[in-house]
mmCIF file of C-alpha atoms in Angstrom:
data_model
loop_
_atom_site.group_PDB
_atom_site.id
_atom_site.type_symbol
_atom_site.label_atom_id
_atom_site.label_comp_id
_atom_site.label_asym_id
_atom_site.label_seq_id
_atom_site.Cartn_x
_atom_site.Cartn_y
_atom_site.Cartn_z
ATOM 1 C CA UNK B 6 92.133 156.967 91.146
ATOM 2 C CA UNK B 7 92.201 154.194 88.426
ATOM 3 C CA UNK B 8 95.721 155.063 87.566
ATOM 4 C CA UNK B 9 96.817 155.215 91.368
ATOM 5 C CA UNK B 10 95.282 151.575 92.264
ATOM 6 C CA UNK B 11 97.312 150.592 88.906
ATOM 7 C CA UNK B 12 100.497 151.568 89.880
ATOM 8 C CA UNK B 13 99.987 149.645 93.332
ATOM 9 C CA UNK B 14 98.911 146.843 91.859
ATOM 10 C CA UNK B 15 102.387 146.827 89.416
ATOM 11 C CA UNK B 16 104.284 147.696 92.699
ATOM 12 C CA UNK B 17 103.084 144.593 94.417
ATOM 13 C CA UNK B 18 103.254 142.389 91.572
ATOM 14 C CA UNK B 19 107.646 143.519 90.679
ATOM 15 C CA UNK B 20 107.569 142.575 94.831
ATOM 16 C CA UNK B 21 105.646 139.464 94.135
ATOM 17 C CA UNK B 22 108.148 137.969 91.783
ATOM 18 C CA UNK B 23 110.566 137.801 94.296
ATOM 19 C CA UNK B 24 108.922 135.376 96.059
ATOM 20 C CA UNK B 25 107.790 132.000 96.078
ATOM 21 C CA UNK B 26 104.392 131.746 97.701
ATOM 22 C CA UNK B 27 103.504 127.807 99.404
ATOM 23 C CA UNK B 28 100.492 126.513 101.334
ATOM 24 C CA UNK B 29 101.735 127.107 104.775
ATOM 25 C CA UNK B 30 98.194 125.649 106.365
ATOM 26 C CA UNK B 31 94.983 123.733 105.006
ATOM 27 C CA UNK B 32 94.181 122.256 101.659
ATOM 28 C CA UNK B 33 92.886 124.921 98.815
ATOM 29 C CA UNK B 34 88.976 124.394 98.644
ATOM 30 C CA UNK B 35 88.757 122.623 101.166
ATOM 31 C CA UNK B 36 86.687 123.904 104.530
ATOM 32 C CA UNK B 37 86.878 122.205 107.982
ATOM 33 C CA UNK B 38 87.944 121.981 111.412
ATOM 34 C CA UNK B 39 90.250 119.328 111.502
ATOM 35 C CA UNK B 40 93.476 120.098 113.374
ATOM 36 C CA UNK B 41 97.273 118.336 112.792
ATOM 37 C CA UNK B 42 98.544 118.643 109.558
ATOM 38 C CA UNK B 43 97.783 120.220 107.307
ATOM 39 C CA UNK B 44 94.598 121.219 109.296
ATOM 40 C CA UNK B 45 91.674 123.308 107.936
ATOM 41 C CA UNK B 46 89.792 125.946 108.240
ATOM 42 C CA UNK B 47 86.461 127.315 107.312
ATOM 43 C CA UNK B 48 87.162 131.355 106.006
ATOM 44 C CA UNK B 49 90.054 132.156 108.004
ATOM 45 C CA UNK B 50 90.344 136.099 107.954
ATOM 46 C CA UNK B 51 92.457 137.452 110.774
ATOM 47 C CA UNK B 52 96.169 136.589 111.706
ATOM 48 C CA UNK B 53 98.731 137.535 114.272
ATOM 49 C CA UNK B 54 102.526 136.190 114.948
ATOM 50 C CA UNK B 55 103.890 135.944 118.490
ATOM 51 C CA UNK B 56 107.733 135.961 119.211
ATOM 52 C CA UNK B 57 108.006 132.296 119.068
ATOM 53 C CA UNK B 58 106.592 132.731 115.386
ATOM 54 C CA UNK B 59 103.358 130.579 116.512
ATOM 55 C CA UNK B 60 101.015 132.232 113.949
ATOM 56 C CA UNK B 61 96.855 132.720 115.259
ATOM 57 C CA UNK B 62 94.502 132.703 112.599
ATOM 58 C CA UNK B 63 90.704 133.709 113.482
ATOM 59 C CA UNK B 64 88.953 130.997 111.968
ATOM 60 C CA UNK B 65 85.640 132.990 111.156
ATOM 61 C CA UNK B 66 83.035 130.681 110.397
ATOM 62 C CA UNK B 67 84.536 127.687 112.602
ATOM 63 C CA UNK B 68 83.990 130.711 115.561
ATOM 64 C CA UNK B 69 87.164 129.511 116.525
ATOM 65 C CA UNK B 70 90.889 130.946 117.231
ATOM 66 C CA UNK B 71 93.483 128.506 115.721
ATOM 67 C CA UNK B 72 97.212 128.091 116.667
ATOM 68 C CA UNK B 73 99.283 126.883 114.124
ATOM 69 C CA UNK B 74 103.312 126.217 114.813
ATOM 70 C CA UNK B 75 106.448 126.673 112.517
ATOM 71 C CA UNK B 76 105.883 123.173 112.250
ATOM 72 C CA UNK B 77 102.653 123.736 110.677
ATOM 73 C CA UNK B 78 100.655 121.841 113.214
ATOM 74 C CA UNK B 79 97.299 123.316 113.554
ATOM 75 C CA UNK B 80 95.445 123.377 116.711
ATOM 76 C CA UNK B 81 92.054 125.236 118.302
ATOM 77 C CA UNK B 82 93.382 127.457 120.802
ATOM 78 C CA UNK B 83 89.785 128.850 121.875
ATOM 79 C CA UNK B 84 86.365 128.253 121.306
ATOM 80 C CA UNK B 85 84.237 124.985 119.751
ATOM 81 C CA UNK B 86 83.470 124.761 116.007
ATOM 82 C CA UNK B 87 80.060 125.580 114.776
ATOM 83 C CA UNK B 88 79.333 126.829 118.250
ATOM 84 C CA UNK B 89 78.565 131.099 118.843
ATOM 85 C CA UNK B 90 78.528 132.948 121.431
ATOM 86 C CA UNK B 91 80.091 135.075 124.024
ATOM 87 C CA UNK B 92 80.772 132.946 126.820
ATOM 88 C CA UNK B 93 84.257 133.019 128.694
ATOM 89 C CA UNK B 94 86.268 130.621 129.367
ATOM 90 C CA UNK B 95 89.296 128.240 128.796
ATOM 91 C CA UNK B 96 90.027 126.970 125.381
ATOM 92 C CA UNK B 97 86.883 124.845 123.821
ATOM 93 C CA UNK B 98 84.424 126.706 126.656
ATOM 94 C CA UNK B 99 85.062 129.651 125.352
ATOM 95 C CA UNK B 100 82.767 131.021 122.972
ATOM 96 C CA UNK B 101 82.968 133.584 119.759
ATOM 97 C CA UNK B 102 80.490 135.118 117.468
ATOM 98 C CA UNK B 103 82.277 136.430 113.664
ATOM 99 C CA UNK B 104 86.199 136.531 115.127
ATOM 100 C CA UNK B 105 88.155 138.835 112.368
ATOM 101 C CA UNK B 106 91.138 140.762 113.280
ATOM 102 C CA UNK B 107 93.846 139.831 115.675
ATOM 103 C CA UNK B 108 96.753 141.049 117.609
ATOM 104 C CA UNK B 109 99.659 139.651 119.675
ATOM 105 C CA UNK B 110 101.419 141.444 122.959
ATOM 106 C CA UNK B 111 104.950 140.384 124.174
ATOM 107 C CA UNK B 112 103.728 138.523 126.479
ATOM 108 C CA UNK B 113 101.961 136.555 124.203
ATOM 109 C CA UNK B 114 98.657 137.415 124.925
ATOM 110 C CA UNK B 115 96.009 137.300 121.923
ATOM 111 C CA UNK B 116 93.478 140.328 121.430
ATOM 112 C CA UNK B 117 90.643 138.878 119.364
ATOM 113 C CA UNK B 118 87.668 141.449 117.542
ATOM 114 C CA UNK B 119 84.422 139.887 118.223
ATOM 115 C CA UNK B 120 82.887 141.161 115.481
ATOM 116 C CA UNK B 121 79.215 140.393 115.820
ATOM 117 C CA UNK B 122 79.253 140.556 120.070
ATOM 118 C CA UNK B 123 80.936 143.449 119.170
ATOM 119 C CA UNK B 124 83.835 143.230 122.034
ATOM 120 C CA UNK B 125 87.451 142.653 122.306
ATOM 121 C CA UNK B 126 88.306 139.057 123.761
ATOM 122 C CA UNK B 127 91.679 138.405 125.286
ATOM 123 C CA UNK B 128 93.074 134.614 125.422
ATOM 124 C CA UNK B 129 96.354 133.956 127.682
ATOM 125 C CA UNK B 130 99.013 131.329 126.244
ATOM 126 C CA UNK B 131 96.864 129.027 128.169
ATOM 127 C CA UNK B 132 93.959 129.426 126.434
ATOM 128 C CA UNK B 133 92.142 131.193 129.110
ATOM 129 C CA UNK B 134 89.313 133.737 127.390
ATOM 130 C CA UNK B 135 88.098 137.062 129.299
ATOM 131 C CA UNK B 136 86.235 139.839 127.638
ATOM 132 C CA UNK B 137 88.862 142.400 127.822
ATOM 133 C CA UNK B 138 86.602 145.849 126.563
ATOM 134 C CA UNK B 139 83.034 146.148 126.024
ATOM 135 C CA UNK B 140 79.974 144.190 126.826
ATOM 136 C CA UNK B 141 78.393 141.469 124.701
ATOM 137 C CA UNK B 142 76.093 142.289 122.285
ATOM 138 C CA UNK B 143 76.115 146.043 123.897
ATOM 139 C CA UNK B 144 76.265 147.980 120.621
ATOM 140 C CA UNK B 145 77.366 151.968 121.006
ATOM 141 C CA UNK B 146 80.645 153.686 120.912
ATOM 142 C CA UNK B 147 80.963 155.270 124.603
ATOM 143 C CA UNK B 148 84.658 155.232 125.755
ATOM 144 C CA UNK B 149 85.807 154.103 129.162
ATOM 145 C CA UNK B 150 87.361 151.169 130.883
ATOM 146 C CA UNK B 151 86.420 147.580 130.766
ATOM 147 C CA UNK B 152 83.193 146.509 130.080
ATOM 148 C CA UNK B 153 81.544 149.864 130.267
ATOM 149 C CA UNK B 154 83.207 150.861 126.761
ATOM 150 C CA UNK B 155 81.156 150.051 123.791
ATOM 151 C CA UNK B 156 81.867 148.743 120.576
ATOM 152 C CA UNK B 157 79.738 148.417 116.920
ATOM 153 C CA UNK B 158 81.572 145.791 114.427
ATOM 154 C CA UNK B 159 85.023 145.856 115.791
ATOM 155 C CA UNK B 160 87.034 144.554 112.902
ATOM 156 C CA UNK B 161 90.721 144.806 112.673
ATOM 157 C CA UNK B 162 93.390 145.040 115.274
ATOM 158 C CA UNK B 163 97.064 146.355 116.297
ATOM 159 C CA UNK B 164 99.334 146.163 119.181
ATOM 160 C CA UNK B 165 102.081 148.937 119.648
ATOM 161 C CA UNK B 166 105.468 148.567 120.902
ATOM 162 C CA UNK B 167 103.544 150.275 124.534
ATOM 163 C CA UNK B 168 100.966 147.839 124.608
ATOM 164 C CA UNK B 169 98.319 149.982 123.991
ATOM 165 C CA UNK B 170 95.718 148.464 121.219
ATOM 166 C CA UNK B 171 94.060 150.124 118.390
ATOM 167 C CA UNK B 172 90.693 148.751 116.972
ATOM 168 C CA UNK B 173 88.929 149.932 113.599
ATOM 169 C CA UNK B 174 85.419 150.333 114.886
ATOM 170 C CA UNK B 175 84.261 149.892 111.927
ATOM 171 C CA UNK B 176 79.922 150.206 112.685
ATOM 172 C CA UNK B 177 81.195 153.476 114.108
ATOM 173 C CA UNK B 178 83.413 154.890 111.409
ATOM 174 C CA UNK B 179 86.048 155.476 114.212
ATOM 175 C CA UNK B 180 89.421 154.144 115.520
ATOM 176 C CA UNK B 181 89.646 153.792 118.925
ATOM 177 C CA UNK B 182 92.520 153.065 121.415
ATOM 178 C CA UNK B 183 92.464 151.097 124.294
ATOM 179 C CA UNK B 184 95.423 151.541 126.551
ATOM 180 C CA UNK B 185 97.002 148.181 129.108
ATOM 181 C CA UNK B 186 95.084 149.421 131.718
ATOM 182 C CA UNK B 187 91.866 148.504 129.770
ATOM 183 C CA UNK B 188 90.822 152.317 129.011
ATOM 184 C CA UNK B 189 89.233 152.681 126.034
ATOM 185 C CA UNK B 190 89.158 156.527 123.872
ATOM 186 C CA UNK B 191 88.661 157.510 120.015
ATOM 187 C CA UNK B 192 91.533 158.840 118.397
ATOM 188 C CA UNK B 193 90.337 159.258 114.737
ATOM 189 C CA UNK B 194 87.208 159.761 112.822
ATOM 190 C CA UNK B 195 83.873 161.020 113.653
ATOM 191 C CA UNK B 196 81.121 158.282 115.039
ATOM 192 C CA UNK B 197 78.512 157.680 112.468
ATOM 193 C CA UNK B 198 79.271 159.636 109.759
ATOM 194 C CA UNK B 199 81.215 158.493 106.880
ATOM 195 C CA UNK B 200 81.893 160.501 104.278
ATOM 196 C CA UNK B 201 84.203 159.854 101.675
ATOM 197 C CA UNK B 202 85.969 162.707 99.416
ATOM 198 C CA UNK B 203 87.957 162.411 96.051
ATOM 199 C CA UNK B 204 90.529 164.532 97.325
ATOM 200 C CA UNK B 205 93.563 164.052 98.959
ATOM 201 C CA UNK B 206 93.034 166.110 101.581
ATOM 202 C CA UNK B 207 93.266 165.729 105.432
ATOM 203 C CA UNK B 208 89.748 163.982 106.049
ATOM 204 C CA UNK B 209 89.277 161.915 108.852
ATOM 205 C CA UNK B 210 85.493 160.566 107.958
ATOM 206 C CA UNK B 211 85.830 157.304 107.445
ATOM 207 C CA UNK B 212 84.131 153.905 105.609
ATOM 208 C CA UNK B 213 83.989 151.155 107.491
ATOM 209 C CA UNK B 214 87.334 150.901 108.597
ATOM 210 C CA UNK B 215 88.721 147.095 108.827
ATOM 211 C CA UNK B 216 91.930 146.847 109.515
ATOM 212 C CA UNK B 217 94.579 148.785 111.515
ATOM 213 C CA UNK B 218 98.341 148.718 111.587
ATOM 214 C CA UNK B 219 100.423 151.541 113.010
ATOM 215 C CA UNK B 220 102.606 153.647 110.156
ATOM 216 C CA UNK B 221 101.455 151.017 107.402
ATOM 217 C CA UNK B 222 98.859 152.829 104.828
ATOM 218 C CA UNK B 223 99.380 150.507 102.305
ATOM 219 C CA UNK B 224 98.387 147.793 104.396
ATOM 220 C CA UNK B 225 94.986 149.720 105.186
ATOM 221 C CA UNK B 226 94.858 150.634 101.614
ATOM 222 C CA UNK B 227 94.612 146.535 100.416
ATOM 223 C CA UNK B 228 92.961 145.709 104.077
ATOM 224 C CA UNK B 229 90.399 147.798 102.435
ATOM 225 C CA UNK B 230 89.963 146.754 99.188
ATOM 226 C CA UNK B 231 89.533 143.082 100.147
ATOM 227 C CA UNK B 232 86.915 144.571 102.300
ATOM 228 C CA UNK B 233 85.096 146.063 99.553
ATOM 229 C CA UNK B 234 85.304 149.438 101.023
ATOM 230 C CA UNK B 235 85.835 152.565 99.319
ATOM 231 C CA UNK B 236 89.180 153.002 98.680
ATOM 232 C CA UNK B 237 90.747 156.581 97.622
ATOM 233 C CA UNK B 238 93.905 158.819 97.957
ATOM 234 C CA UNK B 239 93.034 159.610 101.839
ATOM 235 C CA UNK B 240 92.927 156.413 102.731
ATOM 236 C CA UNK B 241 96.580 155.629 102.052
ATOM 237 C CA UNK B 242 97.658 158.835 103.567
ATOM 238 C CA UNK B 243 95.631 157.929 107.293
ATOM 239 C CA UNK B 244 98.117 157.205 109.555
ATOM 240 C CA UNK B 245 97.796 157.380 114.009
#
C-alpha cells in the first residue's frame, strides 16, 4: 500500500542519515570501460563481495564482469567490452550477453546471471569462465544438472552459507536452486503464471522476480522496485 511503501521509505531515509555516502568507483555521468582509477563503467547493475572485500560489479552494457579492490582499482575480470556472446573462456575470451546479478562462494568463485543467454556463468579467481547451468540461448525452465537445466531471464543471484545457489528466474516467475553439485530444482513459484494479489496472504505467484537474498525481504522489496515490478505486502513477506 501507499502508506506501507511510505513508511519504508522514512525507515531508510532515519538509516540514511547515519551515513555518509562517497563515490567508491567511476565518475557520475560518465560511461566507459576504462580500468585504474577511478575506472568506469557503462550501467553497472549487479555486485558481489568476496572475503578479501574485492567487490565484482556486472558491468551490463560493457558485457563485462569488473573487479574492483579496496584500493579502488578497477579491472575487467571477464569478457571484452562491446563484445556479446556466450563463449567460454579465460578473462577477455570469455564472452557475456546482459550480465545482472552476481554471487560470491568461499572459495571465491563468481556466479554470474546471463541474462539474455539465459545461463549461469561461473569465473574462478583466475578468470577462467565455464557455463556452470543451462545451455546458451536454450530458453525453458526444465530442472536437472548442468547444461541440461534451462533457464528464461535469470536475473538476480545468492550464495548460502552450503554453497548451494538460488536464482530468480525471472521469464519463469520461479526461484530455482541449484545445489554444488550443479543440480538444478524450483523451490518457489509456479512457471509462467504470475499473478499478483493485494493481500497479504501466503501467495507464491510471482512478477518477474529480480533479485534474491536469503532471509532479506526488504532487500527483494527495493530489488523490486528499482526493477519496476509490482511491489505489494507479499512480496516483503517471501522468504526461502
Amino acid at each position: 500500500t501507499l502508506l506501507s511503501l511510505a513508511a519504508f521509505a522514512v525507515g531508510a531515509r532515519s538509516m540514511a542519515e547515519n551515513y555518509s555516502i562517497t563515490t567508491f568507483a567511476g565518475t557520475p555521468n560518465v560511461s566507459g570501460a576504462a580500468e585504474g582509477t577511478p575506472g568506469s563503467f557503462r550501467n553497472p547493475y549487479g555486485i558481489t563481495i568476496d572475503a578479501a572485500k574485492n567487490l565484482y560489479v556486472s558491468d551490463t552494457l560493457n558485457n563485462t564482469i569488473r573487479k574492483i579492490t579496496p584500493a579502488r582499482v578497477v579491472s575487467t575480470l571477464a569478457g571484452t567490452a562491446g563484445l556479446f556472446g556466450s563463449a567460454d573462456g579465460a578473462g577477455s575470451s570469455a564472452r557475456f550477453n546482459f550480465p545482472i546479478g552476481l554471487a560470491v562462494d568461499t572459495g571465491g568463485n563468481v556466479y554470474v546471471a546471463d541474462a539474455k543467454n539465459s545461463v549461469i556463468r561461473r569465473i574462478t579467481l583466475a578468470g577462467v569462465v565455464s557455463t556452470f547451468a543451462g545451455a546458451p540461448s536454450q530458453f525453458g525452465a526444465t530442472d536437472g544438472a548442468g547444461s541440461a537445466a534451462r533457464f528464461f531471464l535469470p536475473y538476480g543471484l545468492a550464495m548460502d552459507a552450503d554453497g548451494n545457489l538460488y536464482v530468480a528466474d525471472s521469464g519463469n516467475h520461479v526461484i530455482r536452486k541449484i545445489t554444488p553439485a550443479s543440480e538444478l530444482r524450483k523451490i518457489s513459484g509456479s512457471v509462467n503464471r504470475a499473478r499478483p494479489r493485494k493481500s497479504c496472504s501466503s501467495y507464491k505467484r510471482m512478477q518477474m522476480p529480480s533479485a534474491t537474498r536469503p532471509h532479506r525481504p526488504a532487500r527483494w522489496l527495493a530489488a523490486a522496485w528499482l526493477m519496476g515490478s509490482t511491489i505489494n505486502c507479499s512480496t516483503l513477506l517471501r522468504q526461502l
